[in-house]
Every structure is written in structure tokens, then in C-alpha cells.
Amino acid sequence: MSRLYYRKTDRKAILTLLSVIAAVLSLLHAFGDKFGKQTGITPAADSLQVRTAGVHSGDARGMTDGTRNNDAKGPYYAAESRHTELFFFDPNTADSTALLRLGLQPWQVRSIYKYRSRGGIYRRPGDFARLYGLTAGQYNRLRPYIRISPDFLPASLLPEAAYEKPDTVSRPKKLAAGEHIALDTADSTTLLQVPGIGRYFARCIVGYGKRLGGYVSVNQLDEIDGFPSEAKQYFTIGDHTPHRLDINNLSASELRRHPYITFRQAQALTDYRRMHGPIRDMNALKTLPAFTPDNIERLRPYVKF
């Protein structure tokens, strides 16, 4: 028989390959039993047994892990078969344990906590009905046991926050025949005491008096559109001095703001000052065609030189 001879390099390669195979077999022998115990599979088990073992072992691990997770994460993940009971509670302050005992789901409890953390307040039982996922039956069952603390009611309901509403029905007492008020000093509230004068004419009287610079005659009330002339009998004029216009220093636009000076008259006054100098008295106005004698007499109490 002929002998086989290998070169030195071939022998080294064969020895290396044999060493690797031996090492792999040793590892399989050493860890094969341990791997089989962890998976619950033995070499002799058929495919059906493998699937059954996997399902049973998975269920066992799931139950064990689920129980461990519930214990670790607290009442939010309590089992569905927990005991429920009814008792009085305030949804603004009830903790998770109490809410779960009432039969709420963990995710509903989380919604309540999230709502409260954002500043939400249950001010009345009906607010709790808006809880996401809460059914009408659950709310009707819990409604008799909801007790909202007065601390969570609006502060506007406190007695000290109350205020008296203005009495829109009552009317100010009207003046009797023979009684009077001073037209040149009366405010809108006082004017309401005059028979025939309501809020509208009271505002008109005050506003027109300011434009004039003050009343100097009761008959000036006739210059207000629609003014009830029978109301004039309740007015008198006091010793109040009206505001006077500085006729020599005001511009045409400033002069024409007065009810007794038209645009044409204001322009005539400024033209006179430019051509003749300051106006010395009311007689100067008689030389201006824009002014009639009535205009001059009506304006006399309201100008100064």
C-alpha cells in the first residue's frame, strides 16, 4: 500500500480544522443541557410538543411578568378584577387608589390627574361627566357620591364679592311746582329732577352749556332741538360767571367753535384784527356786515378784549 504524504502547510491546516471542530463540539456538550432547560425543548420533542411547550411557557412568563409589573407600577395598573365600591369623593382631591376603587379605569385616572395638573377644576358634578370614556351608566352610579368642596367654587360667589345692581326701575324724585334748580351749575343727575327732563335732554343741557361757556339765560334752552319749553319754569340763573373768549388772540378756527360765532363771522373778526389792530369794544363789531345787532347782543356775555 502506498503511503500518503502531506506537505507541512497541509498538515497545519488539517490540524487547525480539527481543533475548531473539537472546540465547537465541546461548547455544544457543555451548554446544550442548559439551553434545553431554558426553552423547555428536548431533542426528542416533536414539532407539536415544541409549539405546545412554547405557548405554555410563554403564558406562564406573561402572567409572572404582568404580576411583577403591576406590583412595580402601582395602582394605575391594578388588575381588572379589583374590588369596587361606592363612597363619597371629591374629584378635585381624590387620589388614584380611591378613583380605582370607585371602578374607574387606569387610563381614566390618568386623564383626571392630567386635567388637574393643568389647572382644571371640577366646580360641579356635571363637570365630571365630561371625563373621557365615562358612560352614562357609570356617571349615574357615581353622581350621588360626588361632593365638591366649597374651596373649589368660584370666588365670585362669595358674599363679599356680591355687589348691588343698579336699580334701573327707580326714578329720581321730581321737583314740585314752585321748586327750582340753578341752570348754570346743575349737573346731569340734578337735571333729572326736572319734570319733562330725561337722560337725553339732561346730556344735551350739560353739553350745550359747555359749548357756550355757561348759561346766562333760561331762554337759551330753546336753542336745543326739541327741548320741552314747559320745563323752563323749574330753572333759574345763579351768579355763575360764564367763560369768555379772548377775541383778539384766538384764531378763526378757535372762534368758530362757539355756538354764537359762524365761520363767516370768525373770518371777519380775524380780518378786522389784521387790518385795524385789536378790537377795543363791541362797537367795532357793528362795522362788520357779518354781525347783526342780535348777534352782537347774544355774543356780548361771552367775549373779552
mmCIF file of C-alpha atoms in Angstrom:
data_model
loop_
_atom_site.group_PDB
_atom_site.id
_atom_site.type_symbol
_atom_site.label_atom_id
_atom_site.label_comp_id
_atom_site.label_asym_id
_atom_site.label_seq_id
_atom_site.Cartn_x
_atom_site.Cartn_y
_atom_site.Cartn_z
ATOM 1 C CA MET A 1 0.000 0.000 0.000
ATOM 2 C CA SER A 2 1.275 3.367 -0.919
ATOM 3 C CA ARG A 3 1.584 5.955 1.831
ATOM 4 C CA LEU A 4 0.077 9.425 1.701
ATOM 5 C CA TYR A 5 2.440 12.250 2.365
ATOM 6 C CA TYR A 6 1.332 15.834 3.129
ATOM 7 C CA ARG A 7 3.331 18.885 2.973
ATOM 8 C CA LYS A 8 3.995 20.762 6.179
ATOM 9 C CA THR A 9 1.492 23.522 5.342
ATOM 10 C CA ASP A 10 -1.238 20.967 4.590
ATOM 11 C CA ARG A 11 -0.695 19.242 7.898
ATOM 12 C CA LYS A 12 -1.020 22.543 9.778
ATOM 13 C CA ALA A 13 -4.296 23.372 8.015
ATOM 14 C CA ILE A 14 -5.773 19.948 8.813
ATOM 15 C CA LEU A 15 -4.773 20.206 12.488
ATOM 16 C CA THR A 16 -6.334 23.702 12.752
ATOM 17 C CA LEU A 17 -9.623 22.484 11.241
ATOM 18 C CA LEU A 18 -9.764 19.517 13.616
ATOM 19 C CA SER A 19 -9.131 21.831 16.579
ATOM 20 C CA VAL A 20 -12.022 24.097 15.597
ATOM 21 C CA ILE A 21 -14.399 21.132 15.211
ATOM 22 C CA ALA A 22 -13.370 19.798 18.613
ATOM 23 C CA ALA A 23 -13.937 23.178 20.232
ATOM 24 C CA VAL A 24 -17.435 23.505 18.716
ATOM 25 C CA LEU A 25 -18.413 20.017 19.904
ATOM 26 C CA SER A 26 -17.155 20.804 23.397
ATOM 27 C CA LEU A 27 -19.273 24.005 23.552
ATOM 28 C CA LEU A 28 -22.373 22.184 22.386
ATOM 29 C CA HIS A 29 -21.829 19.495 25.000
ATOM 30 C CA ALA A 30 -21.199 21.999 27.761
ATOM 31 C CA PHE A 31 -24.168 24.381 27.058
ATOM 32 C CA GLY A 32 -26.646 22.128 25.309
ATOM 33 C CA ASP A 33 -28.344 20.925 28.507
ATOM 34 C CA LYS A 34 -28.667 24.419 29.926
ATOM 35 C CA PHE A 35 -30.198 25.769 26.692
ATOM 36 C CA GLY A 36 -32.695 22.928 26.622
ATOM 37 C CA LYS A 37 -33.831 23.636 30.174
ATOM 38 C CA GLN A 38 -34.393 27.354 29.464
ATOM 39 C CA THR A 39 -36.503 26.719 26.362
ATOM 40 C CA GLY A 40 -38.305 23.661 27.690
ATOM 41 C CA ILE A 41 -37.408 21.752 24.453
ATOM 42 C CA THR A 42 -35.709 18.382 24.396
ATOM 43 C CA PRO A 43 -34.130 16.757 21.370
ATOM 44 C CA ALA A 44 -36.798 14.094 21.373
ATOM 45 C CA ALA A 45 -39.736 16.508 21.307
ATOM 46 C CA ASP A 46 -41.694 16.652 18.042
ATOM 47 C CA SER A 47 -42.968 19.853 16.406
ATOM 48 C CA LEU A 48 -46.370 19.784 18.162
ATOM 49 C CA GLN A 49 -44.753 19.352 21.533
ATOM 50 C CA VAL A 50 -42.392 22.226 20.796
ATOM 51 C CA ARG A 51 -45.276 24.571 19.928
ATOM 52 C CA THR A 52 -47.286 23.490 22.996
ATOM 53 C CA ALA A 53 -44.328 23.927 25.311
ATOM 54 C CA GLY A 54 -43.640 27.377 23.871
ATOM 55 C CA VAL A 55 -47.235 28.503 24.382
ATOM 56 C CA HIS A 56 -47.447 27.230 27.950
ATOM 57 C CA SER A 57 -44.099 28.632 28.946
ATOM 58 C CA GLY A 58 -44.968 31.991 27.300
ATOM 59 C CA ASP A 59 -48.254 32.208 29.213
ATOM 60 C CA ALA A 60 -46.506 31.476 32.450
ATOM 61 C CA ARG A 61 -43.862 34.095 31.815
ATOM 62 C CA GLY A 62 -46.541 36.648 30.773
ATOM 63 C CA MET A 63 -48.527 36.115 33.939
ATOM 64 C CA THR A 64 -45.431 36.341 36.082
ATOM 65 C CA ASP A 65 -44.169 39.463 34.327
ATOM 66 C CA GLY A 66 -47.637 41.057 34.392
ATOM 67 C CA THR A 67 -47.962 40.492 38.112
ATOM 68 C CA ARG A 68 -44.485 41.858 38.681
ATOM 69 C CA ASN A 69 -45.254 44.930 36.541
ATOM 70 C CA ASN A 70 -48.470 45.615 38.424
ATOM 71 C CA ASP A 71 -46.662 45.443 41.720
ATOM 72 C CA ALA A 72 -43.913 47.715 40.496
ATOM 73 C CA LYS A 73 -46.047 50.365 38.767
ATOM 74 C CA GLY A 74 -48.660 50.761 41.468
ATOM 75 C CA PRO A 75 -52.467 51.192 41.404
ATOM 76 C CA TYR A 76 -52.625 52.601 37.869
ATOM 77 C CA TYR A 77 -52.049 49.042 36.568
ATOM 78 C CA ALA A 78 -54.244 47.152 39.003
ATOM 79 C CA ALA A 79 -55.967 44.024 37.726
ATOM 80 C CA GLU A 80 -59.374 44.356 36.130
ATOM 81 C CA SER A 81 -60.828 42.007 38.722
ATOM 82 C CA ARG A 82 -60.192 44.505 41.548
ATOM 83 C CA HIS A 83 -62.939 45.061 44.098
ATOM 84 C CA THR A 84 -65.021 48.217 43.515
ATOM 85 C CA GLU A 85 -67.165 50.123 45.974
ATOM 86 C CA LEU A 86 -69.074 53.398 46.222
ATOM 87 C CA PHE A 87 -68.253 56.176 48.682
ATOM 88 C CA PHE A 88 -68.291 59.955 48.796
ATOM 89 C CA PHE A 89 -65.399 61.583 46.920
ATOM 90 C CA ASP A 90 -64.235 64.931 45.541
ATOM 91 C CA PRO A 91 -62.793 64.545 42.007
ATOM 92 C CA ASN A 92 -60.539 67.541 42.723
ATOM 93 C CA THR A 93 -58.694 65.786 45.552
ATOM 94 C CA ALA A 94 -59.343 62.023 45.276
ATOM 95 C CA ASP A 95 -56.137 60.010 44.820
ATOM 96 C CA SER A 96 -55.604 57.211 42.324
ATOM 97 C CA THR A 97 -56.354 54.461 44.839
ATOM 98 C CA ALA A 98 -59.768 55.918 45.644
ATOM 99 C CA LEU A 99 -60.622 56.507 41.995
ATOM 100 C CA LEU A 100 -59.739 52.925 41.096
ATOM 101 C CA ARG A 101 -61.842 51.616 43.983
ATOM 102 C CA LEU A 102 -64.778 53.527 42.504
ATOM 103 C CA GLY A 103 -64.477 51.413 39.359
ATOM 104 C CA LEU A 104 -62.680 53.867 37.055
ATOM 105 C CA GLN A 105 -60.180 52.509 34.580
ATOM 106 C CA PRO A 106 -56.465 53.273 34.997
ATOM 107 C CA TRP A 107 -56.410 55.389 31.829
ATOM 108 C CA GLN A 108 -59.373 57.401 33.134
ATOM 109 C CA VAL A 109 -57.492 58.032 36.371
ATOM 110 C CA ARG A 110 -54.538 59.264 34.345
ATOM 111 C CA SER A 111 -56.870 61.641 32.472
ATOM 112 C CA ILE A 112 -58.131 63.068 35.772
ATOM 113 C CA TYR A 113 -54.583 63.608 37.037
ATOM 114 C CA LYS A 114 -53.575 65.255 33.757
ATOM 115 C CA TYR A 115 -56.621 67.556 33.846
ATOM 116 C CA ARG A 116 -55.885 68.624 37.430
ATOM 117 C CA SER A 117 -52.171 69.165 36.721
ATOM 118 C CA ARG A 118 -53.105 71.685 34.029
ATOM 119 C CA GLY A 119 -55.200 73.717 36.469
ATOM 120 C CA GLY A 120 -58.538 72.111 35.661
ATOM 121 C CA ILE A 121 -61.176 72.227 38.397
ATOM 122 C CA TYR A 122 -64.411 70.281 38.795
ATOM 123 C CA ARG A 123 -66.760 73.017 40.013
ATOM 124 C CA ARG A 124 -69.950 70.947 39.858
ATOM 125 C CA PRO A 125 -70.795 67.259 39.429
ATOM 126 C CA GLY A 126 -71.716 67.830 35.803
ATOM 127 C CA ASP A 127 -68.087 68.731 35.054
ATOM 128 C CA PHE A 128 -67.076 65.189 35.995
ATOM 129 C CA ALA A 129 -69.481 63.828 33.349
ATOM 130 C CA ARG A 130 -67.079 65.150 30.681
ATOM 131 C CA LEU A 131 -64.422 62.614 31.716
ATOM 132 C CA TYR A 132 -63.295 60.829 28.563
ATOM 133 C CA GLY A 133 -64.771 57.357 28.224
ATOM 134 C CA LEU A 134 -67.196 57.719 31.135
ATOM 135 C CA THR A 135 -70.546 56.186 30.228
ATOM 136 C CA ALA A 136 -73.945 57.495 31.287
ATOM 137 C CA GLY A 137 -74.435 54.444 33.469
ATOM 138 C CA GLN A 138 -71.127 54.980 35.267
ATOM 139 C CA TYR A 139 -71.876 58.668 35.812
ATOM 140 C CA ASN A 140 -75.382 57.991 37.129
ATOM 141 C CA ARG A 141 -73.897 55.455 39.525
ATOM 142 C CA LEU A 142 -71.218 57.877 40.793
ATOM 143 C CA ARG A 143 -73.281 61.108 40.706
ATOM 144 C CA PRO A 144 -74.895 60.743 44.175
ATOM 145 C CA TYR A 145 -71.449 60.326 45.741
ATOM 146 C CA ILE A 146 -69.720 63.361 44.205
ATOM 147 C CA ARG A 147 -69.070 66.060 46.788
ATOM 148 C CA ILE A 148 -67.351 69.255 45.526
ATOM 149 C CA SER A 149 -65.552 71.152 48.271
ATOM 150 C CA PRO A 150 -66.594 74.827 48.635
ATOM 151 C CA ASP A 151 -62.908 75.723 48.236
ATOM 152 C CA PHE A 152 -63.191 74.934 44.525
ATOM 153 C CA LEU A 153 -66.268 77.090 43.867
ATOM 154 C CA PRO A 154 -65.758 80.447 42.031
ATOM 155 C CA ALA A 155 -64.697 83.242 44.375
ATOM 156 C CA SER A 156 -67.299 85.458 42.711
ATOM 157 C CA LEU A 157 -69.969 83.509 44.629
ATOM 158 C CA LEU A 158 -68.604 84.638 47.995
ATOM 159 C CA PRO A 159 -70.774 87.149 49.876
ATOM 160 C CA GLU A 160 -68.024 89.766 49.883
ATOM 161 C CA ALA A 161 -67.827 89.580 46.087
ATOM 162 C CA ALA A 162 -71.502 90.458 45.711
ATOM 163 C CA TYR A 163 -72.485 93.928 44.647
ATOM 164 C CA GLU A 164 -75.770 95.736 44.363
ATOM 165 C CA LYS A 165 -77.036 96.019 40.843
ATOM 166 C CA PRO A 166 -78.128 99.485 39.822
ATOM 167 C CA ASP A 167 -81.842 99.955 40.131
ATOM 168 C CA THR A 168 -82.937 100.689 36.591
ATOM 169 C CA VAL A 169 -86.580 100.827 37.592
ATOM 170 C CA SER A 170 -86.462 103.567 40.217
ATOM 171 C CA ARG A 171 -86.704 107.172 39.059
ATOM 172 C CA PRO A 172 -85.335 110.303 40.741
ATOM 173 C CA LYS A 173 -87.832 112.359 42.670
ATOM 174 C CA LYS A 174 -89.171 115.166 40.501
ATOM 175 C CA LEU A 175 -89.426 118.816 41.537
ATOM 176 C CA ALA A 176 -92.753 120.080 42.714
ATOM 177 C CA ALA A 177 -94.379 123.217 41.329
ATOM 178 C CA GLY A 178 -92.539 126.310 42.519
ATOM 179 C CA GLU A 179 -89.234 124.461 43.089
ATOM 180 C CA HIS A 180 -86.168 125.442 41.058
ATOM 181 C CA ILE A 181 -82.595 124.460 40.300
ATOM 182 C CA ALA A 182 -79.736 126.664 39.060
ATOM 183 C CA LEU A 183 -79.286 126.053 35.354
ATOM 184 C CA ASP A 184 -75.715 127.375 35.224
ATOM 185 C CA THR A 185 -74.415 124.940 37.877
ATOM 186 C CA ALA A 186 -76.705 121.855 37.606
ATOM 187 C CA ASP A 187 -75.178 118.503 36.613
ATOM 188 C CA SER A 188 -76.946 115.726 34.721
ATOM 189 C CA THR A 189 -78.131 113.975 37.907
ATOM 190 C CA THR A 190 -79.723 117.149 39.246
ATOM 191 C CA LEU A 191 -81.357 117.874 35.892
ATOM 192 C CA LEU A 192 -83.221 114.547 36.064
ATOM 193 C CA GLN A 193 -85.286 116.009 38.901
ATOM 194 C CA VAL A 194 -86.912 118.450 36.488
ATOM 195 C CA PRO A 195 -90.320 117.276 35.175
ATOM 196 C CA GLY A 196 -90.093 116.528 31.464
ATOM 197 C CA ILE A 197 -86.289 116.074 31.517
ATOM 198 C CA GLY A 198 -84.892 112.601 30.970
ATOM 199 C CA ARG A 199 -81.382 111.346 30.419
ATOM 200 C CA TYR A 200 -81.262 112.527 26.799
ATOM 201 C CA PHE A 201 -82.156 116.151 27.499
ATOM 202 C CA ALA A 202 -80.002 116.142 30.632
ATOM 203 C CA ARG A 203 -76.993 115.273 28.458
ATOM 204 C CA CYS A 204 -77.997 117.880 25.886
ATOM 205 C CA ILE A 205 -78.303 120.623 28.517
ATOM 206 C CA VAL A 206 -74.892 119.862 30.025
ATOM 207 C CA GLY A 207 -73.194 119.527 26.636
ATOM 208 C CA TYR A 208 -74.626 122.750 25.207
ATOM 209 C CA GLY A 209 -73.713 124.637 28.375
ATOM 210 C CA LYS A 210 -70.077 123.579 27.963
ATOM 211 C CA ARG A 211 -70.013 124.745 24.346
ATOM 212 C CA LEU A 212 -71.448 128.113 25.361
ATOM 213 C CA GLY A 213 -69.111 128.556 28.299
ATOM 214 C CA GLY A 214 -72.058 128.626 30.705
ATOM 215 C CA TYR A 215 -75.702 129.674 30.640
ATOM 216 C CA VAL A 216 -76.645 133.316 31.149
ATOM 217 C CA SER A 217 -80.373 132.961 30.426
ATOM 218 C CA VAL A 218 -83.006 130.239 30.857
ATOM 219 C CA ASN A 219 -84.255 131.051 27.334
ATOM 220 C CA GLN A 220 -81.034 129.610 25.909
ATOM 221 C CA LEU A 221 -82.607 126.189 26.479
ATOM 222 C CA ASP A 222 -84.870 126.901 23.490
ATOM 223 C CA GLU A 223 -81.763 126.645 21.304
ATOM 224 C CA ILE A 224 -81.690 122.884 21.986
ATOM 225 C CA ASP A 225 -83.674 120.964 19.353
ATOM 226 C CA GLY A 226 -86.951 119.639 20.693
ATOM 227 C CA PHE A 227 -86.465 120.977 24.196
ATOM 228 C CA PRO A 228 -89.755 120.945 26.168
ATOM 229 C CA SER A 229 -90.307 124.630 26.886
ATOM 230 C CA GLU A 230 -92.631 123.850 29.833
ATOM 231 C CA ALA A 231 -89.585 122.631 31.734
ATOM 232 C CA LYS A 232 -88.017 126.117 31.771
ATOM 233 C CA GLN A 233 -90.194 127.151 34.715
ATOM 234 C CA TYR A 234 -88.054 124.966 37.009
ATOM 235 C CA PHE A 235 -84.788 126.738 36.184
ATOM 236 C CA THR A 236 -83.143 129.865 37.482
ATOM 237 C CA ILE A 237 -79.798 131.517 36.712
ATOM 238 C CA GLY A 238 -77.341 131.942 39.558
ATOM 239 C CA ASP A 239 -74.350 134.241 39.842
ATOM 240 C CA HIS A 240 -72.003 131.926 37.939
ATOM 241 C CA THR A 241 -69.722 133.840 35.547
ATOM 242 C CA PRO A 242 -69.516 132.319 32.051
ATOM 243 C CA HIS A 243 -66.256 131.586 30.293
ATOM 244 C CA ARG A 244 -65.241 134.458 27.977
ATOM 245 C CA LEU A 245 -63.438 134.267 24.641
ATOM 246 C CA ASP A 246 -60.237 136.281 24.147
ATOM 247 C CA ILE A 247 -61.473 137.696 20.903
ATOM 248 C CA ASN A 248 -58.150 139.368 19.995
ATOM 249 C CA ASN A 249 -55.930 136.277 20.383
ATOM 250 C CA LEU A 250 -57.968 133.307 19.204
ATOM 251 C CA SER A 251 -57.651 132.002 15.643
ATOM 252 C CA ALA A 252 -60.594 131.771 13.272
ATOM 253 C CA SER A 253 -60.910 128.012 13.832
ATOM 254 C CA GLU A 254 -60.956 128.512 17.606
ATOM 255 C CA LEU A 255 -63.526 131.305 17.428
ATOM 256 C CA ARG A 256 -65.948 129.355 15.254
ATOM 257 C CA ARG A 257 -66.203 126.582 17.844
ATOM 258 C CA HIS A 258 -68.516 128.812 19.868
ATOM 259 C CA PRO A 259 -72.234 128.277 19.046
ATOM 260 C CA TYR A 260 -72.741 132.038 18.546
ATOM 261 C CA ILE A 261 -69.936 132.566 16.008
ATOM 262 C CA THR A 262 -70.228 131.291 12.429
ATOM 263 C CA PHE A 263 -67.323 130.600 10.103
ATOM 264 C CA ARG A 264 -68.000 133.834 8.211
ATOM 265 C CA GLN A 265 -68.090 135.853 11.446
ATOM 266 C CA ALA A 266 -64.866 134.238 12.727
ATOM 267 C CA GLN A 267 -63.126 135.132 9.440
ATOM 268 C CA ALA A 268 -64.442 138.721 9.662
ATOM 269 C CA LEU A 269 -63.010 139.118 13.181
ATOM 270 C CA THR A 270 -59.542 137.910 12.190
ATOM 271 C CA ASP A 271 -59.584 140.113 9.054
ATOM 272 C CA TYR A 272 -60.502 143.141 11.167
ATOM 273 C CA ARG A 273 -57.622 142.475 13.562
ATOM 274 C CA ARG A 274 -55.190 142.158 10.694
ATOM 275 C CA MET A 275 -56.300 145.399 9.073
ATOM 276 C CA HIS A 276 -57.190 147.612 12.062
ATOM 277 C CA GLY A 277 -55.457 146.029 15.050
ATOM 278 C CA PRO A 278 -57.052 144.782 18.289
ATOM 279 C CA ILE A 279 -60.804 145.054 18.815
ATOM 280 C CA ARG A 280 -61.451 147.517 21.633
ATOM 281 C CA ASP A 281 -65.171 147.021 22.282
ATOM 282 C CA MET A 282 -68.379 145.572 20.875
ATOM 283 C CA ASN A 283 -68.982 148.697 18.800
ATOM 284 C CA ALA A 284 -66.253 147.531 16.445
ATOM 285 C CA LEU A 285 -68.400 144.533 15.562
ATOM 286 C CA LYS A 286 -71.147 146.872 14.350
ATOM 287 C CA THR A 287 -68.896 147.845 11.452
ATOM 288 C CA LEU A 288 -68.736 144.226 10.260
ATOM 289 C CA PRO A 289 -71.552 143.180 7.872
ATOM 290 C CA ALA A 290 -71.341 139.594 9.164
ATOM 291 C CA PHE A 291 -72.777 140.643 12.537
ATOM 292 C CA THR A 292 -76.360 141.728 13.123
ATOM 293 C CA PRO A 293 -77.403 143.637 16.269
ATOM 294 C CA ASP A 294 -78.954 140.439 17.639
ATOM 295 C CA ASN A 295 -75.725 138.552 17.019
ATOM 296 C CA ILE A 296 -73.747 141.168 18.889
ATOM 297 C CA GLU A 297 -76.043 141.242 21.929
ATOM 298 C CA ARG A 298 -76.150 137.452 22.144
ATOM 299 C CA LEU A 299 -72.354 137.240 21.974
ATOM 300 C CA ARG A 300 -71.678 140.114 24.408
ATOM 301 C CA PRO A 301 -71.536 137.985 27.659
ATOM 302 C CA TYR A 302 -69.001 135.612 26.092
ATOM 303 C CA VAL A 303 -66.200 137.876 24.808
ATOM 304 C CA LYS A 304 -63.461 139.923 26.394
ATOM 305 C CA PHE A 305 -60.984 142.444 24.965
#
